[in-house]
Amino acid sequence: MQFKNSREFAQNLDKKDPLNRYRDEFIFPKVNGKKVIYFVGNSLGLQPKTARKYVLEIMDDWANLGVEGHFYAEKSWWDYHERFSGKLAKVVGAKPSEVTVMNTLTVNLHLLMVSFYRPTAKRFKIICEEKAFPSDQYMISSQVRFHGYDPEDAIVQIKKRDGEHNFRTEDIISKINEVGEECALVLIGGVNYYTGQVFDMEAITRAGHEVGAFVGWDLAHAAGNIDLKLHEWKVDFAAWCSYKYMNSGPGNASGCFINEKYHNKKDIPRFEGWWGHSKDRRFLMEPEFQPEPNAHAWQISNAPVLALAPYLASLEMFDEVGMEAIIKKRNTMVSFLEFVLHEIGKEVDSNFEIITPKDQDQRGTQLSVFLHGEGKEVFKYLMEKGVYLDWREPNVIRLAPVPLYCSYEDVYEFGQILKEAILKT
Ligand SMILES: *Cc1c(COP(=O)(O)O)cnc(C)c1O
């Protein structure tokens, strides 16, 4: 598409956009009485208007039914988490039986490592990306130490080449081959939180399996953002938080994928609790654990339904819209943002270096932009003018024009305010 950096052009794209009406389904913060331009949905998604209703439903059921709400609420609480599997499976490309929702992301990665990181004297290494999200680094390092290994020996980081902003698949695969039989687990963020790079999960998963390792993915920045085919790619396990692209609310629950080949397996260790016990027998209070025949076997406690409620509200919107439509709009909108950045760059004679890959298959909603020189002042100016974006040291702004609630006009307007910011600061 031939883009133009004009308000009229952007408004025209909005008029033709089938997802434009969903913008009204979200609540926007306001600055100076105006809805903000919200480009931080990669950090915390906006609140869907239906979220409050879903939470109040539970508050009312609790008020009116007390303990009976577990079984007699319209959306009964005892199996509330099961309502997610079918719809979430579509978002991540899985079978419904492979998906569950529980706890929070880092907690789930720890729990999944109980099953999938079982080091032996010979095979004990974990391959991850350099500068992984800090929580992932702490998680991996503490797991390694828990098993009595030294992180210096057991953690192998994939590195970028000097002067390059992104990882190369060939380098990741050759690292996996190099570690070979010592590799117990490959665990990487499917979309890099800093650059927005999308990894070739299929090729990397295959490479990990070829050396006999398990392969898991942290999909914090991937779920609800990019096309995922976890089952088809034969991924062993994955987990994601729901408050970024999935708009479920701050600190909210995490989705998990556990490949069906590990269901009903006696030789897979797992930390267990009553919510993973066979559903039909859960309340018989038997002494021996009988796992659910699916991903729910990894559940531990009874479901925190007040937290799950807004996630369910948001998920229903994803189900209605579908990832295909989201991705289609995302591609156009991110390309438009890229175009606007180049145009504004020319106008103000400034060089915005986009460090996110140019190739659409290697990126999702986020563009990370290196602001040579200008930096923090520009960022502050934008925030004051009601453009919400995020800042990462040393000099990077991350922009995520989320297709469900951002408009093409937001992108145009952002460009104008950015220009002002640079000329004034
Ligand atoms: C956001 C994010 C997290 C956050 O983990 P929580 O346990 O939900 O606090 C972890 N890992 C990555 C890669 C993230 O982007």
Short mmCIF file of C-alpha atoms and ligand atoms in Angstrom, two decimals:
data_model
loop_
_atom_site.label_atom_id
_atom_site.label_comp_id
_atom_site.label_asym_id
_atom_site.label_seq_id
_atom_site.Cartn_x
_atom_site.Cartn_y
_atom_site.Cartn_z
CA MET A 1 0.00 0.00 0.00
CA GLN A 2 1.20 3.51 -0.87
CA PHE A 3 0.97 5.46 2.38
CA LYS A 4 0.60 9.20 2.85
CA ASN A 5 1.46 11.08 6.00
CA SER A 6 -1.78 13.03 6.25
CA ARG A 7 -4.70 13.08 8.63
CA GLU A 8 -7.15 12.55 5.81
CA PHE A 9 -5.32 9.46 4.59
CA ALA A 10 -5.27 8.02 8.13
CA GLN A 11 -8.95 8.77 8.66
CA ASN A 12 -9.74 7.00 5.43
CA LEU A 13 -7.91 3.89 6.58
CA ASP A 14 -9.91 4.02 9.81
CA LYS A 15 -13.18 4.26 7.89
CA LYS A 16 -12.33 1.14 5.92
CA ASP A 17 -11.04 -0.77 8.95
CA PRO A 18 -13.41 -3.57 10.06
CA LEU A 19 -11.86 -3.55 13.56
CA ASN A 20 -12.30 0.18 14.08
CA ARG A 21 -15.51 -0.28 16.03
CA TYR A 22 -13.72 -2.25 18.76
CA ARG A 23 -11.97 0.94 19.86
CA ASP A 24 -15.23 1.87 21.57
CA GLU A 25 -15.18 -1.36 23.54
CA PHE A 26 -12.21 -0.12 25.59
CA ILE A 27 -11.74 2.51 28.27
CA PHE A 28 -8.95 5.00 27.53
CA PRO A 29 -7.13 7.09 30.13
CA LYS A 30 -7.46 10.80 29.41
CA VAL A 31 -4.92 13.62 29.42
CA ASN A 32 -6.27 17.18 29.25
CA GLY A 33 -9.73 15.77 28.67
CA LYS A 34 -8.66 13.82 25.57
CA LYS A 35 -8.25 10.07 25.12
CA VAL A 36 -4.56 9.25 25.13
CA ILE A 37 -2.76 7.67 22.20
CA TYR A 38 -2.10 4.36 23.87
CA PHE A 39 0.99 2.63 22.47
CA VAL A 40 1.83 0.62 25.59
CA GLY A 41 -0.51 -2.33 25.18
CA ASN A 42 2.65 -4.47 25.10
CA SER A 43 3.06 -3.53 28.75
CA LEU A 44 -0.51 -3.31 30.04
CA GLY A 45 -3.47 -3.64 27.70
CA LEU A 46 -6.46 -1.31 28.07
CA GLN A 47 -9.56 -2.29 30.00
CA PRO A 48 -12.36 -3.79 27.91
CA LYS A 49 -15.70 -2.27 28.94
CA THR A 50 -17.11 -5.75 29.58
CA ALA A 51 -14.42 -6.53 32.19
CA ARG A 52 -16.23 -4.73 34.99
CA LYS A 53 -19.45 -6.61 34.25
CA TYR A 54 -17.68 -9.96 34.50
CA VAL A 55 -16.11 -9.03 37.82
CA LEU A 56 -19.41 -7.72 39.21
CA GLU A 57 -21.11 -10.94 38.16
CA ILE A 58 -18.84 -12.82 40.53
CA MET A 59 -19.25 -10.24 43.30
CA ASP A 60 -23.04 -10.58 42.94
CA ASP A 61 -22.94 -14.36 42.85
CA TRP A 62 -20.80 -14.36 45.94
CA ALA A 63 -23.22 -11.95 47.67
CA ASN A 64 -26.32 -13.87 46.64
CA LEU A 65 -25.15 -17.46 46.73
CA GLY A 66 -22.22 -17.60 49.14
CA VAL A 67 -20.50 -20.95 48.93
CA GLU A 68 -23.18 -22.26 46.59
CA GLY A 69 -21.66 -20.09 43.89
CA HIS A 70 -19.05 -22.80 43.35
CA PHE A 71 -21.68 -24.93 41.67
CA TYR A 72 -24.78 -22.80 41.14
CA ALA A 73 -23.48 -19.50 39.80
CA GLU A 74 -24.34 -19.13 36.13
CA LYS A 75 -20.62 -19.26 35.46
CA SER A 76 -19.85 -21.74 38.22
CA TRP A 77 -16.54 -21.18 39.98
CA TRP A 78 -15.37 -24.76 40.42
CA ASP A 79 -14.76 -25.13 36.69
CA TYR A 80 -14.40 -21.44 35.80
CA HIS A 81 -10.88 -21.98 34.40
CA GLU A 82 -12.17 -24.53 31.91
CA ARG A 83 -14.01 -21.76 30.06
CA PHE A 84 -10.66 -20.52 28.76
CA SER A 85 -9.27 -23.60 27.09
CA GLY A 86 -11.20 -23.63 23.83
CA LYS A 87 -10.92 -19.92 23.12
CA LEU A 88 -7.30 -19.57 24.24
CA ALA A 89 -6.35 -22.62 22.21
CA LYS A 90 -7.36 -20.68 19.10
CA VAL A 91 -5.19 -17.73 20.12
CA VAL A 92 -2.06 -19.88 20.56
CA GLY A 93 -2.68 -22.60 17.98
CA ALA A 94 -3.23 -25.53 20.31
CA LYS A 95 -5.78 -28.21 21.08
CA PRO A 96 -8.16 -27.13 23.86
CA SER A 97 -6.88 -29.99 26.01
CA GLU A 98 -3.37 -28.50 25.85
CA VAL A 99 -4.27 -25.15 27.38
CA THR A 100 -5.02 -24.04 30.90
CA VAL A 101 -4.98 -20.80 32.90
CA MET A 102 -3.52 -20.52 36.38
CA ASN A 103 -1.17 -18.54 38.65
CA THR A 104 1.07 -15.92 37.05
CA LEU A 105 3.72 -16.17 34.37
CA THR A 106 6.99 -16.54 36.25
CA VAL A 107 5.34 -18.90 38.71
CA ASN A 108 4.10 -21.04 35.84
CA LEU A 109 7.50 -21.14 34.19
CA HIS A 110 8.93 -22.40 37.48
CA LEU A 111 6.20 -25.04 37.70
CA LEU A 112 6.73 -26.10 34.11
CA MET A 113 10.44 -26.41 34.71
CA VAL A 114 9.65 -28.90 37.43
CA SER A 115 8.32 -31.04 34.59
CA PHE A 116 10.67 -30.07 31.80
CA TYR A 117 14.01 -29.22 33.39
CA ARG A 118 15.32 -32.42 34.89
CA PRO A 119 19.07 -32.09 34.60
CA THR A 120 21.45 -35.02 34.75
CA ALA A 121 25.22 -34.96 35.14
CA LYS A 122 25.55 -35.17 31.38
CA ARG A 123 22.56 -33.16 30.19
CA PHE A 124 22.06 -30.10 32.36
CA LYS A 125 22.37 -26.97 30.24
CA ILE A 126 19.68 -24.42 29.45
CA ILE A 127 19.89 -22.31 26.32
CA CYS A 128 18.29 -18.87 26.49
CA GLU A 129 18.76 -15.52 24.79
CA GLU A 130 21.21 -12.95 26.13
CA LYS A 131 19.57 -10.11 28.04
CA ALA A 132 16.38 -12.09 28.48
CA PHE A 133 13.60 -10.37 30.43
CA PRO A 134 14.99 -10.06 33.98
CA SER A 135 12.32 -12.24 35.60
CA ASP A 136 13.22 -15.04 33.17
CA GLN A 137 16.92 -14.67 34.01
CA TYR A 138 16.22 -14.89 37.75
CA MET A 139 13.89 -17.81 37.20
CA ILE A 140 16.36 -19.80 35.11
CA SER A 141 19.30 -19.03 37.34
CA SER A 142 17.45 -20.03 40.51
CA GLN A 143 16.25 -23.28 38.91
CA VAL A 144 19.78 -24.17 37.94
CA ARG A 145 21.06 -23.45 41.46
CA PHE A 146 18.15 -25.35 42.98
CA HIS A 147 19.36 -28.43 41.13
CA GLY A 148 22.89 -27.89 42.41
CA TYR A 149 24.50 -26.52 39.25
CA ASP A 150 26.44 -23.35 38.71
CA PRO A 151 24.64 -20.89 36.40
CA GLU A 152 28.04 -20.07 34.87
CA ASP A 153 28.27 -23.63 33.53
CA ALA A 154 24.63 -24.46 33.06
CA ILE A 155 23.22 -21.38 31.32
CA VAL A 156 24.21 -20.83 27.71
CA GLN A 157 23.20 -17.49 26.25
CA ILE A 158 22.63 -16.95 22.57
CA LYS A 159 24.30 -13.77 21.48
CA LYS A 160 23.66 -11.22 18.79
CA ARG A 161 26.45 -10.48 16.36
CA ASP A 162 28.44 -7.32 16.98
CA GLY A 163 26.67 -4.28 15.60
CA GLU A 164 23.39 -6.15 15.01
CA HIS A 165 20.17 -5.52 16.87
CA ASN A 166 18.54 -8.89 16.34
CA PHE A 167 19.28 -12.56 16.78
CA ARG A 168 19.84 -14.77 13.75
CA THR A 169 18.04 -18.08 13.60
CA GLU A 170 21.14 -19.75 12.15
CA ASP A 171 23.18 -18.62 15.18
CA ILE A 172 20.57 -19.97 17.58
CA ILE A 173 20.48 -23.30 15.81
CA SER A 174 24.24 -23.61 15.66
CA LYS A 175 24.43 -22.86 19.39
CA ILE A 176 21.88 -25.59 20.05
CA ASN A 177 23.94 -28.01 17.97
CA GLU A 178 27.13 -26.97 19.70
CA VAL A 179 25.68 -27.64 23.17
CA GLY A 180 24.17 -30.83 21.75
CA GLU A 181 23.81 -33.68 24.21
CA GLU A 182 24.45 -31.39 27.16
CA CYS A 183 21.36 -29.38 26.36
CA ALA A 184 18.45 -30.18 28.69
CA LEU A 185 16.20 -27.29 27.75
CA VAL A 186 15.83 -24.45 25.28
CA LEU A 187 13.76 -21.64 26.82
CA ILE A 188 13.43 -18.36 24.95
CA GLY A 189 10.98 -15.46 24.77
CA GLY A 190 8.98 -16.00 21.54
CA VAL A 191 8.90 -12.26 20.91
CA ASN A 192 11.81 -10.29 22.32
CA TYR A 193 10.45 -7.72 24.75
CA TYR A 194 13.11 -5.12 23.93
CA THR A 195 13.29 -5.19 20.13
CA GLY A 196 9.99 -6.84 19.25
CA GLN A 197 11.79 -9.50 17.21
CA VAL A 198 9.73 -12.64 16.58
CA PHE A 199 11.76 -15.85 16.76
CA ASP A 200 11.39 -18.70 14.31
CA MET A 201 9.79 -20.91 16.92
CA GLU A 202 9.18 -23.81 14.58
CA ALA A 203 12.80 -24.10 13.40
CA ILE A 204 14.24 -23.57 16.88
CA THR A 205 11.88 -26.10 18.44
CA ARG A 206 12.89 -28.64 15.81
CA ALA A 207 16.59 -27.97 16.40
CA GLY A 208 16.14 -28.41 20.16
CA HIS A 209 14.36 -31.71 19.69
CA GLU A 210 17.07 -32.94 17.32
CA VAL A 211 19.63 -32.73 20.13
CA GLY A 212 17.20 -34.39 22.55
CA ALA A 213 16.26 -31.29 24.57
CA PHE A 214 12.89 -30.01 25.68
CA VAL A 215 11.82 -26.73 24.15
CA GLY A 216 9.64 -24.17 25.95
CA TRP A 217 8.61 -20.63 25.10
CA ASP A 218 7.84 -17.59 27.18
CA LEU A 219 5.05 -16.00 25.17
CA ALA A 220 4.51 -12.86 27.29
CA HIS A 221 4.89 -10.65 24.21
CA ALA A 222 3.51 -13.15 21.74
CA ALA A 223 0.05 -14.19 22.96
CA GLY A 224 -2.63 -12.08 21.31
CA ASN A 225 0.04 -10.44 19.14
CA ILE A 226 1.41 -12.91 16.61
CA ASP A 227 0.37 -16.05 14.81
CA LEU A 228 1.14 -19.07 16.98
CA LYS A 229 0.89 -22.75 16.11
CA LEU A 230 2.20 -24.35 19.27
CA HIS A 231 0.74 -27.78 18.58
CA GLU A 232 1.85 -27.94 14.96
CA TRP A 233 5.35 -26.73 15.89
CA LYS A 234 5.52 -29.55 18.48
CA VAL A 235 6.44 -27.14 21.26
CA ASP A 236 6.75 -28.97 24.59
CA PHE A 237 5.43 -26.22 26.82
CA ALA A 238 4.76 -22.49 26.89
CA ALA A 239 3.37 -19.86 29.22
CA TRP A 240 2.27 -16.27 28.83
CA CYS A 241 0.90 -13.48 30.97
CA SER A 242 -2.46 -12.07 30.00
CA TYR A 243 -2.16 -8.40 30.88
CA LYS A 244 -0.09 -7.33 27.86
CA TYR A 245 -1.73 -7.89 24.46
CA MET A 246 -4.50 -9.92 26.05
CA ASN A 247 -5.96 -7.00 28.05
CA SER A 248 -6.85 -8.97 31.18
CA GLY A 249 -5.78 -6.44 33.83
CA PRO A 250 -2.68 -5.75 35.93
CA GLY A 251 -0.69 -8.71 37.23
CA ASN A 252 -3.28 -11.12 35.99
CA ALA A 253 -3.29 -14.85 35.42
CA SER A 254 -1.08 -16.76 33.05
CA GLY A 255 -1.99 -19.15 30.28
CA CYS A 256 -0.09 -22.40 29.86
CA PHE A 257 0.39 -24.79 27.01
CA ILE A 258 1.48 -28.35 27.67
CA ASN A 259 1.81 -30.57 24.64
CA GLU A 260 -0.69 -33.42 24.68
CA LYS A 261 2.07 -36.00 24.50
CA TYR A 262 2.79 -35.30 28.17
CA HIS A 263 -0.79 -35.75 29.35
CA ASN A 264 -1.58 -38.96 31.20
CA LYS A 265 2.10 -39.68 31.63
CA LYS A 266 3.25 -41.18 34.90
CA ASP A 267 6.91 -40.36 34.36
CA ILE A 268 6.46 -36.59 34.18
CA PRO A 269 7.09 -34.99 37.55
CA ARG A 270 4.80 -32.15 38.52
CA PHE A 271 3.97 -30.14 41.60
CA GLU A 272 0.41 -31.14 42.34
CA GLY A 273 -2.69 -29.84 44.08
CA TRP A 274 -6.39 -30.60 44.25
CA TRP A 275 -7.41 -28.57 41.20
CA GLY A 276 -5.29 -30.83 39.01
CA HIS A 277 -7.01 -33.90 40.40
CA SER A 278 -9.48 -35.71 38.17
CA LYS A 279 -12.48 -33.43 37.88
CA ASP A 280 -15.08 -36.12 38.54
CA ARG A 281 -13.36 -37.23 41.71
CA ARG A 282 -12.04 -33.88 42.97
CA PHE A 283 -14.44 -33.58 45.87
CA LEU A 284 -14.19 -37.19 47.00
CA MET A 285 -11.06 -36.05 48.83
CA GLU A 286 -9.15 -39.21 47.97
CA PRO A 287 -5.62 -39.61 49.33
CA GLU A 288 -4.07 -40.46 45.97
CA PHE A 289 -3.67 -37.92 43.18
CA GLN A 290 -5.33 -38.77 39.89
CA PRO A 291 -4.37 -36.22 37.27
CA GLU A 292 -6.83 -34.62 34.88
CA PRO A 293 -6.19 -36.12 31.43
CA ASN A 294 -5.12 -32.74 30.01
CA ALA A 295 -3.21 -29.54 30.78
CA HIS A 296 -5.46 -28.92 33.81
CA ALA A 297 -3.43 -31.61 35.60
CA TRP A 298 -0.88 -28.85 36.23
CA GLN A 299 -3.45 -26.78 38.14
CA ILE A 300 -2.76 -26.59 41.86
CA SER A 301 -5.17 -24.34 43.77
CA ASN A 302 -8.80 -23.56 43.25
CA ALA A 303 -9.18 -20.90 40.59
CA PRO A 304 -8.94 -17.19 41.54
CA VAL A 305 -12.18 -16.39 39.76
CA LEU A 306 -12.19 -12.67 40.56
CA ALA A 307 -8.93 -12.34 38.67
CA LEU A 308 -9.97 -14.64 35.87
CA ALA A 309 -13.20 -12.71 35.21
CA PRO A 310 -11.69 -9.77 33.28
CA TYR A 311 -9.47 -12.18 31.37
CA LEU A 312 -12.54 -14.11 30.27
CA ALA A 313 -14.24 -10.88 29.22
CA SER A 314 -11.26 -9.95 27.08
CA LEU A 315 -10.84 -13.43 25.67
CA GLU A 316 -14.40 -13.40 24.38
CA MET A 317 -13.52 -10.38 22.30
CA PHE A 318 -10.49 -12.18 20.87
CA ASP A 319 -12.74 -15.06 20.05
CA GLU A 320 -15.18 -12.82 18.25
CA VAL A 321 -12.52 -10.96 16.26
CA GLY A 322 -10.06 -13.79 15.63
CA MET A 323 -6.28 -13.58 15.41
CA GLU A 324 -6.33 -13.47 11.62
CA ALA A 325 -8.14 -10.12 11.50
CA ILE A 326 -5.97 -8.76 14.30
CA ILE A 327 -2.78 -9.72 12.48
CA LYS A 328 -4.01 -8.33 9.19
CA LYS A 329 -4.66 -4.91 10.70
CA ARG A 330 -1.48 -5.09 12.74
CA ASN A 331 0.66 -5.53 9.62
CA THR A 332 -0.82 -2.50 7.92
CA MET A 333 -0.76 -0.35 11.01
CA VAL A 334 2.81 -1.15 11.97
CA SER A 335 3.95 -0.49 8.40
CA PHE A 336 2.10 2.83 8.52
CA LEU A 337 3.85 3.71 11.78
CA GLU A 338 7.19 2.81 10.21
CA PHE A 339 6.35 5.06 7.26
CA VAL A 340 5.29 7.96 9.50
CA LEU A 341 8.52 7.66 11.49
CA HIS A 342 10.57 7.89 8.29
CA GLU A 343 8.58 10.88 7.04
CA ILE A 344 8.88 12.76 10.34
CA GLY A 345 12.56 11.85 10.46
CA LYS A 346 13.06 13.56 7.10
CA GLU A 347 11.07 16.64 8.17
CA VAL A 348 13.05 17.23 11.34
CA ASP A 349 16.32 15.98 9.92
CA SER A 350 16.62 13.39 12.64
CA ASN A 351 17.56 9.78 12.42
CA PHE A 352 15.15 7.37 14.09
CA GLU A 353 16.74 4.00 13.92
CA ILE A 354 14.11 1.28 14.08
CA ILE A 355 15.78 -1.72 15.69
CA THR A 356 12.83 -4.06 15.16
CA PRO A 357 13.21 -6.29 12.08
CA LYS A 358 11.79 -4.88 8.84
CA ASP A 359 10.47 -8.24 7.75
CA GLN A 360 6.80 -8.69 8.71
CA ASP A 361 7.34 -12.34 9.63
CA GLN A 362 9.90 -11.30 12.18
CA ARG A 363 7.89 -8.69 14.00
CA GLY A 364 4.51 -8.17 15.63
CA THR A 365 2.83 -5.05 16.94
CA GLN A 366 5.88 -3.42 18.48
CA LEU A 367 8.43 -1.10 16.91
CA SER A 368 11.42 -0.21 19.04
CA VAL A 369 13.08 3.01 18.03
CA PHE A 370 16.52 4.24 18.92
CA LEU A 371 16.39 7.99 19.48
CA HIS A 372 19.90 9.13 18.65
CA GLY A 373 20.59 12.20 20.74
CA GLU A 374 17.10 13.44 21.65
CA GLY A 375 16.12 10.77 24.11
CA LYS A 376 14.45 11.29 27.40
CA GLU A 377 13.25 14.88 26.86
CA VAL A 378 11.31 13.79 23.80
CA PHE A 379 9.81 10.91 25.72
CA LYS A 380 8.69 13.21 28.56
CA TYR A 381 7.16 15.68 26.14
CA LEU A 382 5.18 12.93 24.43
CA MET A 383 3.83 11.58 27.71
CA GLU A 384 2.73 15.06 28.79
CA LYS A 385 0.91 15.49 25.49
CA GLY A 386 -1.03 12.28 26.07
CA VAL A 387 1.05 9.86 24.02
CA TYR A 388 1.64 6.82 26.21
CA LEU A 389 4.75 4.96 25.18
CA ASP A 390 7.58 3.38 27.04
CA TRP A 391 11.18 4.15 27.57
CA ARG A 392 14.00 1.67 27.88
CA GLU A 393 17.57 2.58 28.70
CA PRO A 394 19.75 3.66 27.05
CA ASN A 395 17.73 5.48 24.41
CA VAL A 396 14.92 3.34 23.12
CA ILE A 397 11.20 4.03 22.91
CA ARG A 398 8.86 1.12 22.34
CA LEU A 399 5.68 1.74 20.38
CA ALA A 400 2.87 -0.78 20.16
CA PRO A 401 -0.13 0.40 18.13
CA VAL A 402 -2.45 -2.37 19.25
CA PRO A 403 -4.90 -3.26 16.44
CA LEU A 404 -7.89 -3.82 18.73
CA TYR A 405 -8.00 -0.28 20.04
CA CYS A 406 -5.51 1.98 18.24
CA SER A 407 -6.46 3.87 15.10
CA TYR A 408 -4.53 4.94 12.04
CA GLU A 409 -5.30 8.50 13.06
CA ASP A 410 -3.53 7.80 16.39
CA VAL A 411 -0.45 6.88 14.36
CA TYR A 412 -0.64 10.06 12.28
CA GLU A 413 -1.26 12.21 15.37
CA PHE A 414 1.66 10.55 17.15
CA GLY A 415 3.92 11.59 14.26
CA GLN A 416 2.80 15.21 14.55
CA ILE A 417 3.40 15.30 18.31
CA LEU A 418 6.77 13.60 17.88
CA LYS A 419 7.76 16.29 15.38
CA GLU A 420 6.71 19.00 17.83
CA ALA A 421 8.64 17.25 20.61
CA ILE A 422 11.83 17.20 18.62
CA LEU A 423 11.54 20.78 17.44
CA LYS A 424 10.78 22.03 20.97
CA THR A 425 13.14 20.03 23.13
C1 LIG B 1 6.09 -9.31 31.11
C2 LIG B 1 7.03 -10.42 31.16
C3 LIG B 1 7.15 -11.22 32.31
C4 LIG B 1 6.36 -10.88 33.56
O1 LIG B 1 6.22 -11.96 34.40
P1 LIG B 1 5.15 -11.97 35.61
O2 LIG B 1 5.46 -13.22 36.29
O3 LIG B 1 3.78 -11.90 35.00
O4 LIG B 1 5.40 -10.75 36.45
C5 LIG B 1 8.03 -12.29 32.28
N1 LIG B 1 8.75 -12.58 31.17
C6 LIG B 1 8.67 -11.81 30.05
C7 LIG B 1 9.46 -12.17 28.84
C8 LIG B 1 7.81 -10.72 30.02
O5 LIG B 1 7.75 -9.97 28.93
#
